[in-house]
Amino acid sequence: MSGRPPLGLLARFTSAEQIVAAAKLVAAQDYRAVDAFSPFPLPELSEALRASAAGVKWCVLIGALVGALGGYLMQWYTAVHAYAFDVGGRPLHSWPAFIIVTFELAVLGGALAGFFGMLALNGLPRLNHPVFAANGFQLASRNQFFLLIESRDRKFDPKRTRELLDSLGAAEIVEVESE
């Protein structure tokens, strides 16, 4: 093992019911830096780990507002200042004509911000993770379930966390080295 502190402890479970129960108990113990790996989607696992999409919602809202404001200001500047052209005495700033492009740029800005915000909040693109090198982790894509408690968690204590994972019925507990 290198001189760096470990990334955390990785516990292997043999059934979906075990890992969901373990995730609920770990969350009840107020651990926050927890991740789970499963060979198939488990919605109850996301709920147990308190996974939230709140950050993505804010990214979409801010992106939509920036897109709408940028689209409206672009049209206003062009029609009123840069290329002011009087047609039949109509006002230069006619906001109803600007609504369609404003709406479309709001949708575009929200979609792009949501996509890139989701990538950033998930820490992607990440082609390699230290947990991939853990002993037996290749079974996460076949038939085993893994729960990782990271050492950056404020409640993490190597001994007590290992005892907690052992009491939850983990088949194996491995210390994951950091990058």
Tab-separated table of C-alpha atoms in Angstrom:
chain	number	residue	atom	x	y	z
A	1	MET	CA	0.000	0.000	0.000
A	2	SER	CA	1.268	3.473	-0.830
A	3	GLY	CA	1.708	6.309	1.676
A	4	ARG	CA	-1.524	7.991	0.614
A	5	PRO	CA	-4.705	7.589	2.648
A	6	PRO	CA	-7.181	5.044	1.263
A	7	LEU	CA	-10.120	6.110	-0.888
A	8	GLY	CA	-12.427	4.173	1.404
A	9	LEU	CA	-13.861	0.785	2.241
A	10	LEU	CA	-15.656	-1.350	-0.344
A	11	ALA	CA	-18.101	-3.979	0.896
A	12	ARG	CA	-19.379	-6.814	-1.317
A	13	PHE	CA	-22.921	-8.107	-0.920
A	14	THR	CA	-24.456	-11.117	-2.643
A	15	SER	CA	-28.072	-9.967	-3.089
A	16	ALA	CA	-30.025	-6.865	-3.996
A	17	GLU	CA	-32.011	-7.036	-0.769
A	18	GLN	CA	-28.796	-7.069	1.282
A	19	ILE	CA	-27.310	-3.999	-0.375
A	20	VAL	CA	-30.555	-2.012	-0.171
A	21	ALA	CA	-30.860	-2.825	3.535
A	22	ALA	CA	-27.183	-1.988	4.058
A	23	ALA	CA	-27.518	1.319	2.192
A	24	LYS	CA	-30.522	2.278	4.331
A	25	LEU	CA	-28.631	1.511	7.524
A	26	VAL	CA	-25.498	3.351	6.362
A	27	ALA	CA	-27.637	6.385	5.480
A	28	ALA	CA	-29.351	6.143	8.868
A	29	GLN	CA	-25.873	6.270	10.468
A	30	ASP	CA	-25.492	9.651	8.674
A	31	TYR	CA	-22.767	8.670	6.219
A	32	ARG	CA	-22.837	10.975	3.176
A	33	ALA	CA	-19.893	10.011	0.919
A	34	VAL	CA	-21.386	6.661	-0.069
A	35	ASP	CA	-21.670	5.055	-3.487
A	36	ALA	CA	-23.193	1.781	-4.627
A	37	PHE	CA	-22.474	-0.463	-7.595
A	38	SER	CA	-25.006	-2.937	-8.928
A	39	PRO	CA	-25.254	-5.159	-12.034
A	40	PHE	CA	-28.755	-3.798	-12.706
A	41	PRO	CA	-30.730	-0.673	-11.723
A	42	LEU	CA	-32.178	-0.607	-8.214
A	43	PRO	CA	-34.403	2.484	-7.738
A	44	GLU	CA	-34.759	1.777	-4.017
A	45	LEU	CA	-30.968	1.902	-3.720
A	46	SER	CA	-30.930	5.461	-5.083
A	47	GLU	CA	-33.631	6.413	-2.596
A	48	ALA	CA	-31.716	4.802	0.260
A	49	LEU	CA	-28.557	6.727	-0.637
A	50	ARG	CA	-30.546	9.975	-0.955
A	51	ALA	CA	-29.525	10.549	-4.551
A	52	SER	CA	-30.898	13.870	-5.734
A	53	ALA	CA	-31.274	15.594	-9.070
A	54	ALA	CA	-31.670	19.029	-7.468
A	55	GLY	CA	-28.372	20.289	-8.885
A	56	VAL	CA	-29.389	19.417	-12.431
A	57	LYS	CA	-32.696	21.247	-11.998
A	58	TRP	CA	-30.837	24.421	-11.063
A	59	CYS	CA	-28.494	24.002	-14.037
A	60	VAL	CA	-31.479	23.714	-16.385
A	61	LEU	CA	-33.211	26.743	-14.867
A	62	ILE	CA	-30.111	28.936	-15.039
A	63	GLY	CA	-29.328	27.745	-18.584
A	64	ALA	CA	-32.881	28.477	-19.725
A	65	LEU	CA	-32.838	31.947	-18.188
A	66	VAL	CA	-29.447	32.767	-19.695
A	67	GLY	CA	-30.593	31.449	-23.095
A	68	ALA	CA	-33.846	33.434	-23.006
A	69	LEU	CA	-32.149	36.625	-21.837
A	70	GLY	CA	-29.358	36.251	-24.381
A	71	GLY	CA	-31.806	35.618	-27.226
A	72	TYR	CA	-34.010	38.560	-26.280
A	73	LEU	CA	-31.095	40.972	-25.844
A	74	MET	CA	-29.529	39.844	-29.118
A	75	GLN	CA	-32.740	40.623	-31.000
A	76	TRP	CA	-33.337	43.870	-29.139
A	77	TYR	CA	-29.799	45.137	-29.794
A	78	THR	CA	-29.990	44.172	-33.448
A	79	ALA	CA	-33.438	45.711	-34.063
A	80	VAL	CA	-33.051	48.851	-31.965
A	81	HIS	CA	-29.361	49.794	-32.110
A	82	ALA	CA	-27.259	47.985	-34.685
A	83	TYR	CA	-29.723	47.878	-37.605
A	84	ALA	CA	-32.505	50.263	-36.661
A	85	PHE	CA	-34.898	50.383	-39.614
A	86	ASP	CA	-38.166	52.300	-39.493
A	87	VAL	CA	-40.886	50.466	-41.396
A	88	GLY	CA	-44.165	52.359	-41.668
A	89	GLY	CA	-43.707	54.179	-38.353
A	90	ARG	CA	-43.753	50.953	-36.326
A	91	PRO	CA	-41.768	50.906	-33.067
A	92	LEU	CA	-38.235	49.554	-33.263
A	93	HIS	CA	-38.672	47.550	-30.066
A	94	SER	CA	-41.627	45.298	-30.840
A	95	TRP	CA	-41.372	42.579	-28.207
A	96	PRO	CA	-44.000	40.180	-29.651
A	97	ALA	CA	-41.720	39.563	-32.629
A	98	PHE	CA	-38.918	38.492	-30.277
A	99	ILE	CA	-40.857	35.830	-28.327
A	100	ILE	CA	-40.339	32.825	-30.627
A	101	VAL	CA	-36.553	33.081	-30.773
A	102	THR	CA	-36.440	33.874	-27.041
A	103	PHE	CA	-38.411	30.704	-26.260
A	104	GLU	CA	-36.297	28.552	-28.568
A	105	LEU	CA	-33.035	29.793	-27.058
A	106	ALA	CA	-34.435	29.213	-23.562
A	107	VAL	CA	-35.116	25.578	-24.488
A	108	LEU	CA	-31.687	25.213	-26.099
A	109	GLY	CA	-29.903	26.853	-23.146
A	110	GLY	CA	-31.780	24.686	-20.635
A	111	ALA	CA	-31.071	21.476	-22.540
A	112	LEU	CA	-27.363	22.198	-22.964
A	113	ALA	CA	-26.946	23.346	-19.362
A	114	GLY	CA	-28.803	20.261	-18.123
A	115	PHE	CA	-26.623	17.931	-20.169
A	116	PHE	CA	-23.289	19.501	-19.253
A	117	GLY	CA	-24.413	20.141	-15.660
A	118	MET	CA	-25.322	16.472	-15.255
A	119	LEU	CA	-21.904	15.456	-16.558
A	120	ALA	CA	-20.126	17.870	-14.224
A	121	LEU	CA	-22.181	16.948	-11.149
A	122	ASN	CA	-21.570	13.242	-11.781
A	123	GLY	CA	-17.843	13.847	-12.157
A	124	LEU	CA	-17.875	12.706	-15.762
A	125	PRO	CA	-16.217	11.940	-18.035
A	126	ARG	CA	-14.115	9.762	-15.765
A	127	LEU	CA	-12.583	6.869	-17.621
A	128	ASN	CA	-11.010	5.242	-14.579
A	129	HIS	CA	-11.891	5.058	-10.900
A	130	PRO	CA	-9.725	3.559	-8.144
A	131	VAL	CA	-12.528	1.177	-7.215
A	132	PHE	CA	-12.103	-0.577	-10.598
A	133	ALA	CA	-8.786	-1.997	-9.344
A	134	ALA	CA	-10.295	-3.404	-6.145
A	135	ASN	CA	-10.109	-7.143	-5.687
A	136	GLY	CA	-13.279	-8.800	-7.046
A	137	PHE	CA	-14.887	-5.608	-8.332
A	138	GLN	CA	-15.288	-7.097	-11.829
A	139	LEU	CA	-18.244	-9.037	-10.328
A	140	ALA	CA	-20.198	-5.760	-10.085
A	141	SER	CA	-21.219	-6.212	-13.710
A	142	ARG	CA	-22.269	-9.829	-13.203
A	143	ASN	CA	-23.945	-10.835	-9.973
A	144	GLN	CA	-22.478	-9.007	-6.960
A	145	PHE	CA	-23.337	-5.696	-5.287
A	146	PHE	CA	-20.845	-3.254	-3.804
A	147	LEU	CA	-21.131	-0.415	-1.318
A	148	LEU	CA	-18.295	2.125	-1.040
A	149	ILE	CA	-17.890	4.426	1.940
A	150	GLU	CA	-15.261	7.020	1.109
A	151	SER	CA	-12.655	8.222	3.588
A	152	ARG	CA	-13.566	11.857	2.865
A	153	ASP	CA	-16.830	11.314	4.782
A	154	ARG	CA	-16.753	13.195	8.078
A	155	LYS	CA	-17.968	10.093	9.955
A	156	PHE	CA	-15.398	7.777	8.383
A	157	ASP	CA	-13.231	5.930	10.869
A	158	PRO	CA	-11.443	2.886	9.382
A	159	LYS	CA	-12.107	0.595	12.323
A	160	ARG	CA	-15.692	1.608	13.131
A	161	THR	CA	-16.698	1.755	9.464
A	162	ARG	CA	-15.279	-1.720	8.869
A	163	GLU	CA	-17.194	-3.008	11.915
A	164	LEU	CA	-20.395	-1.383	10.626
A	165	LEU	CA	-20.021	-2.958	7.176
A	166	ASP	CA	-19.223	-6.315	8.749
A	167	SER	CA	-22.343	-6.112	10.929
A	168	LEU	CA	-24.435	-5.458	7.803
A	169	GLY	CA	-23.531	-8.879	6.419
A	170	ALA	CA	-20.888	-7.973	3.866
A	171	ALA	CA	-19.354	-11.039	2.240
A	172	GLU	CA	-16.033	-9.219	1.869
A	173	ILE	CA	-14.625	-5.816	2.814
A	174	VAL	CA	-11.714	-4.374	0.842
A	175	GLU	CA	-9.726	-1.200	1.419
A	176	VAL	CA	-9.591	0.784	-1.831
A	177	GLU	CA	-6.379	2.675	-2.528
A	178	SER	CA	-6.627	6.258	-3.747
A	179	GLU	CA	-5.253	7.335	-7.097
